[in-house]
PDB file of C-alpha atoms in Angstrom:
ATOM      1  CA  PHE W  10      -4.096 -18.724  -1.608  1.00 40.00           C
ATOM      2  CA  LEU W  11      -7.557 -17.392  -1.444  1.00 44.00           C
ATOM      3  CA  ARG W  12      -9.891 -19.204   0.788  1.00 42.00           C
ATOM      4  CA  HIS W  13     -13.564 -18.748   2.069  1.00 43.00           C
ATOM      5  CA  VAL W  14     -13.049 -16.855   5.518  1.00 43.00           C
ATOM      6  CA  LEU W  15     -13.383 -18.937   8.771  1.00 39.00           C
ATOM      7  CA  ARG W  16     -14.707 -17.386  11.979  1.00 37.00           C
ATOM      8  CA  LEU W  17     -11.463 -17.002  13.894  1.00 38.00           C
ATOM      9  CA  PRO W  18     -11.396 -16.618  17.909  1.00 39.00           C
ATOM     10  CA  PRO W  19      -9.645 -13.545  19.530  1.00 39.00           C
ATOM     11  CA  PRO W  20      -6.058 -14.479  19.925  1.00 37.00           C
ATOM     12  CA  LEU W  21      -4.272 -14.352  22.935  1.00 36.00           C
ATOM     13  CA  GLY W  22      -2.235 -11.513  23.848  1.00 37.00           C
ATOM     14  CA  TYR W  23      -4.001  -9.102  21.284  1.00 37.00           C
ATOM     15  CA  THR W  24      -6.895  -6.721  21.287  1.00 42.00           C
ATOM     16  CA  HIS W  25      -8.505  -5.042  18.343  1.00 43.00           C
ATOM     17  CA  GLU W  26      -8.719  -1.351  18.578  1.00 45.00           C
ATOM     18  CA  GLU W  27     -10.442   1.239  16.410  1.00 40.00           C
ATOM     19  CA  PRO W  28      -8.059   3.124  14.038  1.00 41.00           C
ATOM     20  CA  LEU W  29      -6.365   6.069  15.594  1.00 38.00           C
ATOM     21  CA  ALA W  30      -8.143   9.118  16.186  1.00 36.00           C
ATOM     22  CA  LYS W  31      -7.143  11.831  14.239  1.00 38.00           C
ATOM     23  CA  ASN W  32      -6.138  14.344  17.017  1.00 38.00           C
ATOM     24  CA  VAL W  33      -4.889  17.818  16.090  1.00 37.00           C
ATOM     25  CA  PRO W  34      -1.063  17.823  15.300  1.00 41.00           C
ATOM     26  CA  GLU W  35       1.359  19.499  17.463  1.00 39.00           C
ATOM     27  CA  LYS W  36       2.394  23.058  16.261  1.00 39.00           C
ATOM     28  CA  ALA W  37       5.637  23.431  14.778  1.00 38.00           C
ATOM     29  CA  GLY W  38       8.406  24.912  16.852  1.00 38.00           C
ATOM     30  CA  ARG W  39      10.013  28.377  16.329  1.00 36.00           C
ATOM     31  CA  GLY W  40      10.914  28.716  12.661  1.00 37.00           C
ATOM     32  CA  GLY W  41       8.511  26.089  11.792  1.00 36.00           C
ATOM     33  CA  LEU W  42       9.107  22.560  10.357  1.00 36.00           C
ATOM     34  CA  ARG W  43      12.253  22.401   8.190  1.00 38.00           C
ATOM     35  CA  GLN W  44      11.849  21.298   4.624  1.00 40.00           C
ATOM     36  CA  LYS W  45      13.729  18.465   2.880  1.00 41.00           C
ATOM     37  CA  ASN W  46      16.371  19.453   0.370  1.00 44.00           C
ATOM     38  CA  LYS W  47      14.764  19.115  -3.208  1.00 41.00           C
ATOM     39  CA  PRO W  48      16.369  17.580  -6.054  1.00 40.00           C
ATOM     40  CA  LYS W  49      17.763  20.296  -8.398  1.00 44.00           C
ATOM     41  CA  ASP W  50      16.154  18.873 -11.462  1.00 41.00           C
ATOM     42  CA  VAL W  51      12.603  18.582 -10.750  1.00 45.00           C
ATOM     43  CA  GLY W  52      10.979  19.421 -14.156  1.00 52.00           C
ATOM     44  CA  SER W  53       8.025  17.503 -15.557  1.00 62.00           C
ATOM     45  CA  ASP W  54      10.382  16.181 -18.452  1.00 76.00           C
ATOM     46  CA  SER W  55      12.902  14.805 -15.533  1.00 80.00           C
ATOM     47  CA  THR W  56       9.595  13.171 -13.668  1.00 76.00           C
ATOM     48  CA  ALA W  57       8.103  11.627 -16.936  1.00 80.00           C
ATOM     49  CA  TRP W  58      11.541  10.139 -17.973  1.00 86.00           C
ATOM     50  CA  CYS W  59      12.152   8.749 -14.368  1.00 85.00           C
ATOM     51  CA  LYS W  60       8.766   7.152 -14.302  1.00 75.00           C
ATOM     52  CA  GLU W  61       8.674   5.792 -17.594  1.00 80.00           C
ATOM     53  CA  ALA W  62      12.594   4.184 -17.016  1.00 84.00           C
ATOM     54  CA  MET W  63      11.392   2.709 -13.820  1.00 80.00           C
ATOM     55  CA  TRP W  64       8.381   0.959 -15.000  1.00 70.00           C
ATOM     56  CA  LYS W  65       9.885  -0.054 -18.541  1.00 78.00           C
ATOM     57  CA  ASN W  66      13.131  -1.319 -17.130  1.00 82.00           C
ATOM     58  CA  ASP W  67      11.663  -2.697 -13.718  1.00 75.00           C
ATOM     59  CA  VAL W  68      14.204  -0.311 -11.730  1.00 78.00           C
ATOM     60  CA  ARG W  69      13.844  -0.921  -8.060  1.00 70.00           C
ATOM     61  CA  PRO W  70      15.145   2.613  -6.546  1.00 68.00           C
ATOM     62  CA  GLY W  71      17.873   2.167  -4.066  1.00 63.00           C
ATOM     63  CA  ALA W  72      17.651  -1.715  -4.641  1.00 65.00           C
ATOM     64  CA  SER W  73      18.345  -2.526  -8.480  1.00 78.00           C
ATOM     65  CA  TRP W  74      19.150  -1.121 -11.863  1.00 86.00           C
ATOM     66  CA  GLY W  75      16.970  -3.520 -13.626  1.00 83.00           C
ATOM     67  CA  ARG W  76      17.496  -3.661 -17.299  1.00 89.00           C
ATOM     68  CA  LEU W  77      18.897   0.024 -17.477  1.00 89.00           C
ATOM     69  CA  THR W  78      21.937   0.312 -19.555  1.00 92.00           C
ATOM     70  CA  VAL W  79      25.166   2.146 -18.558  1.00 91.00           C
ATOM     71  CA  LYS W  80      24.274   5.190 -20.149  1.00 91.00           C
ATOM     72  CA  GLU W  81      20.590   5.349 -18.933  1.00 91.00           C
ATOM     73  CA  GLN W  82      21.957   4.564 -15.260  1.00 90.00           C
ATOM     74  CA  ALA W  83      24.090   7.819 -15.529  1.00 91.00           C
ATOM     75  CA  GLU W  84      21.028   9.782 -16.861  1.00 90.00           C
ATOM     76  CA  TRP W  85      18.964   8.502 -13.951  1.00 87.00           C
ATOM     77  CA  GLY W  86      21.772   9.715 -11.493  1.00 88.00           C
ATOM     78  CA  ARG W  87      21.855  13.046 -13.376  1.00 89.00           C
ATOM     79  CA  LYS W  88      18.146  13.493 -13.082  1.00 86.00           C
ATOM     80  CA  GLN W  89      18.234  12.274  -9.519  1.00 81.00           C
ATOM     81  CA  CYS W  90      15.411   9.814 -10.093  1.00 82.00           C
ATOM     82  CA  ASP W  91      15.885   7.997  -6.917  1.00 74.00           C
ATOM     83  CA  GLN W  92      14.856  11.129  -4.953  1.00 69.00           C
ATOM     84  CA  LEU W  93      12.335  12.220  -7.600  1.00 70.00           C
ATOM     85  CA  VAL W  94      10.481   8.690  -7.662  1.00 67.00           C
ATOM     86  CA  THR W  95      10.527   8.281  -4.000  1.00 58.00           C
ATOM     87  CA  GLU W  96       9.492  11.760  -2.828  1.00 53.00           C
ATOM     88  CA  LYS W  97       6.374  11.292  -5.213  1.00 52.00           C
ATOM     89  CA  ALA W  98       6.010   7.907  -4.288  1.00 55.00           C
ATOM     90  CA  MET W  99       4.702   7.120  -7.731  1.00 63.00           C
ATOM     91  CA  PHE W 100       4.537   3.495  -7.652  1.00 75.00           C
ATOM     92  CA  VAL W 101       1.010   3.014  -9.015  1.00 80.00           C
ATOM     93  CA  ARG W 102       0.810   3.279 -12.957  1.00 77.00           C
ATOM     94  CA  SER W 103      -2.316   5.005 -13.776  1.00 78.00           C
ATOM     95  CA  GLU W 104      -2.071   3.525 -17.446  1.00 79.00           C
ATOM     96  CA  ALA W 105      -1.673   0.029 -16.057  1.00 81.00           C
ATOM     97  CA  LEU W 106      -5.042   0.159 -13.971  1.00 89.00           C
ATOM     98  CA  PRO W 107      -7.732  -1.999 -15.427  1.00 87.00           C
ATOM     99  CA  ASP W 108     -10.977  -0.620 -16.836  1.00 90.00           C
ATOM    100  CA  CYS W 109     -14.055  -1.998 -15.305  1.00 89.00           C
ATOM    101  CA  SER W 110     -16.466   1.195 -15.987  1.00 81.00           C
ATOM    102  CA  ALA W 111     -18.392  -0.672 -18.811  1.00 72.00           C
ATOM    103  CA  GLY W 112     -20.890  -2.946 -17.295  1.00 64.00           C
ATOM    104  CA  SER W 113     -19.706  -2.743 -13.570  1.00 62.00           C
ATOM    105  CA  GLY W 114     -23.159  -3.563 -12.434  1.00 66.00           C
ATOM    106  CA  ASP W 115     -24.559  -3.103  -8.952  1.00 73.00           C
ATOM    107  CA  VAL W 116     -21.739  -2.756  -6.511  1.00 74.00           C
ATOM    108  CA  SER W 117     -23.881  -3.633  -3.760  1.00 76.00           C
ATOM    109  CA  ARG W 118     -24.140  -7.181  -5.000  1.00 84.00           C
ATOM    110  CA  GLN W 119     -20.697  -7.904  -5.732  1.00 91.00           C
ATOM    111  CA  GLU W 120     -18.587 -10.248  -3.535  1.00 94.00           C
ATOM    112  CA  VAL W 121     -16.037  -8.701  -1.289  1.00 96.00           C
ATOM    113  CA  VAL W 122     -12.410  -9.810  -1.388  1.00 97.00           C
ATOM    114  CA  ALA W 123     -10.034  -8.833   1.539  1.00 97.00           C
ATOM    115  CA  VAL W 124      -6.369  -8.683   1.245  1.00 97.00           C
ATOM    116  CA  CYS W 125      -4.909  -8.806   4.559  1.00 96.00           C
ATOM    117  CA  CYS W 126      -1.464  -7.826   5.542  1.00 95.00           C
ATOM    118  CA  GLY W 127       0.754  -6.789   8.640  1.00 93.00           C
ATOM    119  CA  THR W 128       3.309  -4.174   8.618  1.00 92.00           C
ATOM    120  CA  THR W 129       5.618  -2.197  10.893  1.00 91.00           C
ATOM    121  CA  THR W 130       8.150   0.478  10.799  1.00 90.00           C
ATOM    122  CA  ARG W 131       9.683  -0.794  14.249  1.00 84.00           C
ATOM    123  CA  LYS W 132      13.184  -1.303  12.618  1.00 82.00           C
ATOM    124  CA  VAL W 133      12.855   1.405   9.740  1.00 85.00           C
ATOM    125  CA  THR W 134      15.069   4.585  10.274  1.00 83.00           C
ATOM    126  CA  GLY W 135      13.039   7.630   9.166  1.00 81.00           C
ATOM    127  CA  PRO W 136       9.944   5.874   8.009  1.00 83.00           C
ATOM    128  CA  GLN W 137       8.039   7.415   5.051  1.00 81.00           C
ATOM    129  CA  ILE W 138       5.929   6.018   2.466  1.00 85.00           C
ATOM    130  CA  SER W 139       8.487   5.962  -0.256  1.00 79.00           C
ATOM    131  CA  LYS W 140      10.687   3.660   1.841  1.00 80.00           C
ATOM    132  CA  LEU W 141       7.955   1.005   2.749  1.00 89.00           C
ATOM    133  CA  ALA W 142       7.184  -2.095   1.144  1.00 88.00           C
ATOM    134  CA  LEU W 143       3.910  -1.852   1.389  1.00 92.00           C
ATOM    135  CA  PHE W 144       3.491   1.263  -0.802  1.00 91.00           C
ATOM    136  CA  ARG W 145       6.294   0.253  -3.048  1.00 87.00           C
ATOM    137  CA  TYR W 146       5.130  -3.463  -3.919  1.00 89.00           C
ATOM    138  CA  LEU W 147       2.080  -5.028  -2.508  1.00 93.00           C
ATOM    139  CA  LEU W 148      -0.301  -1.887  -2.809  1.00 93.00           C
ATOM    140  CA  PRO W 149       0.447  -0.955  -6.289  1.00 91.00           C
ATOM    141  CA  SER W 150       0.459  -4.703  -7.465  1.00 91.00           C
ATOM    142  CA  ILE W 151      -2.941  -5.083  -6.187  1.00 94.00           C
ATOM    143  CA  ALA W 152      -3.917  -1.798  -8.148  1.00 93.00           C
ATOM    144  CA  HIS W 153      -2.673  -3.221 -11.393  1.00 92.00           C
ATOM    145  CA  THR W 154      -4.246  -6.703 -10.980  1.00 93.00           C
ATOM    146  CA  VAL W 155      -7.825  -5.982  -9.656  1.00 95.00           C
ATOM    147  CA  ASP W 156     -10.630  -7.991 -11.430  1.00 94.00           C
ATOM    148  CA  CYS W 157     -13.938  -6.415 -12.520  1.00 93.00           C
ATOM    149  CA  GLY W 158     -17.088  -7.540 -10.834  1.00 92.00           C
ATOM    150  CA  LEU W 159     -15.607  -7.715  -7.252  1.00 94.00           C
ATOM    151  CA  ARG W 160     -15.046  -5.178  -4.290  1.00 95.00           C
ATOM    152  CA  TYR W 161     -11.787  -5.329  -2.564  1.00 97.00           C
ATOM    153  CA  MET W 162     -11.021  -4.174   1.088  1.00 97.00           C
ATOM    154  CA  VAL W 163      -7.491  -3.858   1.812  1.00 97.00           C
ATOM    155  CA  VAL W 164      -6.990  -4.666   5.576  1.00 97.00           C
ATOM    156  CA  VAL W 165      -3.463  -3.487   7.365  1.00 96.00           C
ATOM    157  CA  GLY W 166      -2.540  -4.342  10.612  1.00 94.00           C
ATOM    158  CA  TYR W 167      -0.059  -2.554  12.670  1.00 93.00           C
ATOM    159  CA  ASP W 168       1.415  -2.198  16.176  1.00 90.00           C
ATOM    160  CA  LYS W 169       0.133   0.039  18.877  1.00 89.00           C
ATOM    161  CA  GLY W 170       2.878   2.343  19.347  1.00 90.00           C
ATOM    162  CA  ASP W 171       4.343   1.942  15.734  1.00 91.00           C
ATOM    163  CA  PRO W 172       6.670   4.993  14.927  1.00 90.00           C
ATOM    164  CA  PHE W 173       4.985   5.827  11.917  1.00 91.00           C
ATOM    165  CA  TYR W 174       1.403   4.219  11.481  1.00 92.00           C
ATOM    166  CA  ASP W 175       0.394   4.974  15.026  1.00 91.00           C
ATOM    167  CA  THR W 176       0.950   8.646  14.540  1.00 91.00           C
ATOM    168  CA  TYR W 177      -1.355  11.551  13.376  1.00 90.00           C
ATOM    169  CA  HIS W 178       1.129  12.356  10.639  1.00 87.00           C
ATOM    170  CA  GLY W 179       1.772   8.511   9.322  1.00 88.00           C
ATOM    171  CA  LEU W 180      -1.869   7.760   9.298  1.00 89.00           C
ATOM    172  CA  THR W 181      -3.056  10.978   7.493  1.00 89.00           C
ATOM    173  CA  GLN W 182      -0.253  10.293   4.814  1.00 88.00           C
ATOM    174  CA  VAL W 183      -1.192   6.671   4.481  1.00 92.00           C
ATOM    175  CA  GLU W 184      -4.869   7.557   3.917  1.00 92.00           C
ATOM    176  CA  ASN W 185      -4.151  10.377   1.735  1.00 89.00           C
ATOM    177  CA  TRP W 186      -1.853   8.330  -0.533  1.00 91.00           C
ATOM    178  CA  PHE W 187      -4.348   5.479  -0.897  1.00 93.00           C
ATOM    179  CA  GLU W 188      -7.015   7.876  -1.778  1.00 92.00           C
ATOM    180  CA  GLN W 189      -5.027   9.555  -4.368  1.00 89.00           C
ATOM    181  CA  HIS W 190      -3.311   6.670  -5.813  1.00 90.00           C
ATOM    182  CA  MET W 191      -5.665   3.678  -5.823  1.00 92.00           C
ATOM    183  CA  GLN W 192      -9.151   4.645  -4.442  1.00 94.00           C
ATOM    184  CA  VAL W 193     -10.015   7.637  -6.569  1.00 93.00           C
ATOM    185  CA  PRO W 194      -8.470   6.321  -9.775  1.00 92.00           C
ATOM    186  CA  LEU W 195      -9.985   3.141  -9.480  1.00 94.00           C
ATOM    187  CA  ALA W 196     -13.268   4.228  -8.735  1.00 92.00           C
ATOM    188  CA  GLN W 197     -13.135   6.206 -11.692  1.00 92.00           C
ATOM    189  CA  ARG W 198     -12.739   2.875 -13.772  1.00 92.00           C
ATOM    190  CA  GLY W 199     -15.499   1.223 -11.942  1.00 92.00           C
ATOM    191  CA  VAL W 200     -13.693  -0.667  -9.008  1.00 93.00           C
ATOM    192  CA  ASN W 201     -14.640  -0.115  -5.522  1.00 94.00           C
ATOM    193  CA  ILE W 202     -11.626  -0.651  -3.123  1.00 95.00           C
ATOM    194  CA  SER W 203     -11.283   0.705   0.605  1.00 96.00           C
ATOM    195  CA  LEU W 204      -8.713   0.727   2.998  1.00 96.00           C
ATOM    196  CA  ARG W 205      -9.018  -0.444   6.517  1.00 96.00           C
ATOM    197  CA  LEU W 206      -6.130   0.282   9.147  1.00 95.00           C
ATOM    198  CA  VAL W 207      -6.349  -1.832  12.132  1.00 94.00           C
ATOM    199  CA  LYS W 208      -4.306  -1.204  15.452  1.00 93.00           C
ATOM    200  CA  VAL W 209      -3.329  -4.273  17.434  1.00 91.00           C
ATOM    201  CA  VAL W 210      -1.783  -4.293  20.880  1.00 87.00           C
ATOM    202  CA  ASN W 211       0.892  -6.400  20.316  1.00 79.00           C
ATOM    203  CA  THR W 212       2.653  -7.443  23.491  1.00 80.00           C
ATOM    204  CA  LEU W 213       4.505 -10.451  22.070  1.00 75.00           C
ATOM    205  CA  LYS W 214       5.798  -8.521  18.783  1.00 76.00           C
ATOM    206  CA  LYS W 215       5.068 -11.660  16.620  1.00 78.00           C
ATOM    207  CA  PRO W 216       3.331 -11.722  13.329  1.00 79.00           C
ATOM    208  CA  GLY W 217       1.282 -14.640  13.695  1.00 81.00           C
ATOM    209  CA  PRO W 218      -1.431 -13.428  16.172  1.00 79.00           C
ATOM    210  CA  VAL W 219      -1.606 -10.132  14.034  1.00 87.00           C
ATOM    211  CA  PHE W 220      -2.788 -12.157  11.060  1.00 89.00           C
ATOM    212  CA  ASN W 221      -5.460 -13.654  13.042  1.00 88.00           C
ATOM    213  CA  THR W 222      -6.678 -10.043  14.300  1.00 93.00           C
ATOM    214  CA  ILE W 223      -6.734  -8.836  10.676  1.00 95.00           C
ATOM    215  CA  THR W 224      -8.337 -11.939   9.021  1.00 95.00           C
ATOM    216  CA  LYS W 225     -11.005 -11.836  11.952  1.00 94.00           C
ATOM    217  CA  TYR W 226     -11.732  -8.109  11.305  1.00 96.00           C
ATOM    218  CA  ALA W 227     -12.293  -8.684   7.506  1.00 96.00           C
ATOM    219  CA  TYR W 228     -14.551 -11.353   8.177  1.00 96.00           C
ATOM    220  CA  ASP W 229     -16.559  -9.423  10.648  1.00 96.00           C
ATOM    221  CA  GLU W 230     -16.549  -6.470   8.263  1.00 95.00           C
ATOM    222  CA  GLY W 231     -18.307  -8.836   5.736  1.00 94.00           C
ATOM    223  CA  ALA W 232     -15.579 -10.191   3.234  1.00 96.00           C
ATOM    224  CA  ASP W 233     -16.497 -13.182   1.318  1.00 96.00           C
ATOM    225  CA  TYR W 234     -13.084 -14.116   0.698  1.00 96.00           C
ATOM    226  CA  ILE W 235      -9.625 -13.462   2.611  1.00 96.00           C
ATOM    227  CA  TYR W 236      -6.234 -13.469   1.172  1.00 95.00           C
ATOM    228  CA  ARG W 237      -3.449 -13.269   3.670  1.00 95.00           C
ATOM    229  CA  VAL W 238      -0.094 -11.866   2.362  1.00 95.00           C
ATOM    230  CA  ASN W 239       3.163 -10.088   3.443  1.00 93.00           C
ATOM    231  CA  ASP W 240       3.370  -6.448   2.939  1.00 93.00           C
ATOM    232  CA  ASP W 241       6.324  -7.097   0.076  1.00 90.00           C
ATOM    233  CA  THR W 242       4.036  -9.551  -1.835  1.00 91.00           C
ATOM    234  CA  GLU W 243       3.700  -8.407  -5.465  1.00 90.00           C
ATOM    235  CA  MET W 244       0.745  -9.553  -7.624  1.00 91.00           C
ATOM    236  CA  ALA W 245       2.000 -10.308 -11.163  1.00 88.00           C
ATOM    237  CA  SER W 246      -1.420 -10.699 -12.832  1.00 92.00           C
ATOM    238  CA  PRO W 247      -5.202 -10.718 -12.245  1.00 94.00           C
ATOM    239  CA  TRP W 248      -5.705 -13.311  -9.587  1.00 95.00           C
ATOM    240  CA  ALA W 249      -9.046 -12.843  -7.486  1.00 95.00           C
ATOM    241  CA  LYS W 250     -11.470 -14.771  -9.964  1.00 94.00           C
ATOM    242  CA  LYS W 251      -8.988 -17.507 -10.903  1.00 93.00           C
ATOM    243  CA  PHE W 252      -8.579 -18.427  -7.108  1.00 92.00           C
ATOM    244  CA  ILE W 253     -12.290 -18.176  -6.219  1.00 91.00           C
ATOM    245  CA  SER W 254     -12.920 -20.517  -9.286  1.00 88.00           C
ATOM    246  CA  GLN W 255     -10.871 -23.225  -7.795  1.00 79.00           C
TER     247      GLN W 255
END
């Protein structure tokens, strides 16, 4: 549920640290970095077909066929849609983003809604954006369901030492994805949204104290409302103003 923020004491065993500094990445070894095999059929027609089929039929790549017919499933396989969709991490539908460009008003006067979640890749083999629930479910659903007239702050907490988030390459990928798929497209439609990545010294390896850390961070950053969710939560329809009004 959405609630007014409360000042929370620092959790025991946890300390908030600033986001990972962007150090210069290590140079590639002799021969450079290996490129992953690309799909054989990567034309724009295939990409468009896969994207439309995924959203129209509620397909979850690697998990569920959704409403695809047997014939469409065969076509999905022929076009290698699993690989196309996940490599491009195209989980945000630009046509589904709300348009708040008319009458958005003074952004500085808008109330701030913080959506906070913890995430980890500790047990994920070969972590990459296309595999992570945060980018497949939570973030796209936030983009599709924002209300006009509010500012949004997405606060993501991750463990110090996380094999993906606590690296230069991982952090850069996350920031670039958010900017390309959410921040810029929504700004063009009159919605202000930002991403805050919070590194936490997680000695207990438990989620509860992480939630305390990120919600306190949101409070300290000026959030008027805080909504604590999981990284695989999906918003089905606009929610913020409804929760605020209750």
